Amino acid sequence: MMDTSDEWIVQRSGIKTRYWVDKGDTGVSLAREASNKALDKAGLAPADIDCIIYCTCTPDHFEPGNGVFLQRELGLTDIPAVDVRNQCSGSSTDCPSPTRGSALVQYKNILLWAPR
């Protein structure tokens, strides 16, 4: 175990707040809650989502990935739900752009979930 302090962690990671989940919470349940808040803030409904990209290195299930479970939790059926497993390379590689994912330009509202 490393000898660390709050100051050491903040200096190296920028993390100032730690959150704890309740027993029974899963990545998908947290994603559902955060997604609904983000959609409300954006003035969108789950039905407005065209595609889900779920990025994590710690999925609740390895097959199928969490994307399809989030899709179900949001009441969606006929949209793509893709999992990306890129460890700590973060949203810079998870977040699609037209030059890296030209097939994605057909979607207007992509829900990107990338917990860290």
XYZ file of C-alpha atoms in Angstrom:
116
model
C 0.000 0.000 0.000
C 1.256 3.466 -0.887
C 1.784 6.107 1.754
C -0.509 8.890 0.501
C -2.488 11.839 1.777
C -5.350 13.927 0.429
C -2.826 16.585 -0.639
C -0.722 13.978 -2.501
C -3.786 12.659 -4.381
C -5.087 16.143 -5.292
C -1.676 17.265 -6.578
C -1.304 14.248 -8.845
C -4.859 13.584 -9.972
C -6.921 16.699 -9.323
C -9.428 14.525 -7.440
C -10.861 16.513 -4.531
C -14.034 14.581 -3.813
C -14.560 10.866 -3.426
C -17.957 9.278 -3.782
C -19.113 6.019 -2.261
C -21.813 3.856 -3.738
C -24.522 2.130 -1.799
C -24.687 -1.636 -1.560
C -26.420 -2.932 -4.666
C -25.422 0.009 -6.866
C -23.849 -0.994 -10.173
C -22.125 0.825 -12.988
C -25.356 0.651 -14.962
C -27.508 2.010 -12.125
C -25.092 4.914 -11.686
C -25.042 5.471 -15.463
C -28.850 5.489 -15.595
C -29.077 8.080 -12.829
C -26.375 10.316 -14.325
C -27.762 9.921 -17.841
C -31.244 10.962 -16.760
C -29.803 14.041 -15.010
C -27.744 14.947 -18.087
C -30.721 14.475 -20.401
C -32.914 16.666 -18.183
C -30.221 19.342 -18.147
C -29.956 19.170 -21.957
C -33.723 19.296 -22.410
C -33.731 15.846 -24.005
C -35.619 12.632 -23.349
C -34.143 9.137 -23.550
C -36.031 8.679 -26.836
C -33.869 11.456 -28.334
C -30.712 9.336 -27.978
C -29.499 7.792 -31.240
C -26.551 5.781 -29.918
C -24.979 4.784 -26.589
C -21.232 4.469 -26.112
C -20.386 3.021 -22.702
C -16.690 3.327 -21.815
C -15.292 1.505 -18.801
C -12.591 -0.928 -17.828
C -14.735 -2.235 -14.952
C -18.040 -3.392 -16.455
C -20.741 -5.094 -14.418
C -20.774 -7.841 -17.073
C -18.128 -8.699 -19.635
C -20.586 -10.190 -22.119
C -22.777 -8.526 -23.041
C -21.239 -5.229 -22.016
C -22.906 -2.548 -19.938
C -24.086 -0.525 -22.945
C -27.014 -2.826 -23.658
C -28.016 -2.851 -19.992
C -28.000 0.962 -19.898
C -30.014 0.942 -23.108
C -32.643 -1.261 -21.434
C -32.639 0.854 -18.238
C -33.399 3.956 -20.329
C -36.262 2.161 -22.086
C -34.545 2.155 -25.471
C -34.538 -0.718 -27.945
C -33.652 0.080 -31.529
C -30.401 2.017 -31.208
C -26.778 0.866 -31.129
C -25.230 0.379 -27.694
C -21.469 -0.049 -27.893
C -18.936 -0.801 -25.165
C -15.391 0.582 -25.293
C -12.738 -0.746 -22.926
C -9.803 1.672 -22.923
C -8.658 1.624 -19.304
C -7.287 4.961 -18.122
C -6.688 6.499 -21.525
C -9.908 8.283 -20.745
C -12.462 10.158 -22.715
C -9.917 11.433 -25.206
C -9.953 8.043 -26.897
C -13.502 7.114 -25.934
C -15.094 10.242 -27.325
C -15.744 9.746 -31.009
C -15.013 12.376 -33.604
C -15.971 12.447 -37.274
C -12.373 11.759 -38.251
C -11.987 8.749 -35.953
C -15.472 7.312 -36.290
C -16.986 8.491 -39.531
C -19.860 6.023 -39.165
C -20.942 7.950 -36.057
C -21.727 11.184 -37.912
C -25.125 9.744 -38.786
C -26.202 10.174 -35.151
C -27.435 13.452 -33.725
C -27.474 12.629 -29.996
C -24.869 10.169 -28.745
C -24.898 9.314 -25.057
C -21.284 8.844 -23.983
C -20.797 7.333 -20.528
C -17.174 7.328 -19.380
C -16.849 6.916 -15.621
C -13.399 7.290 -14.113
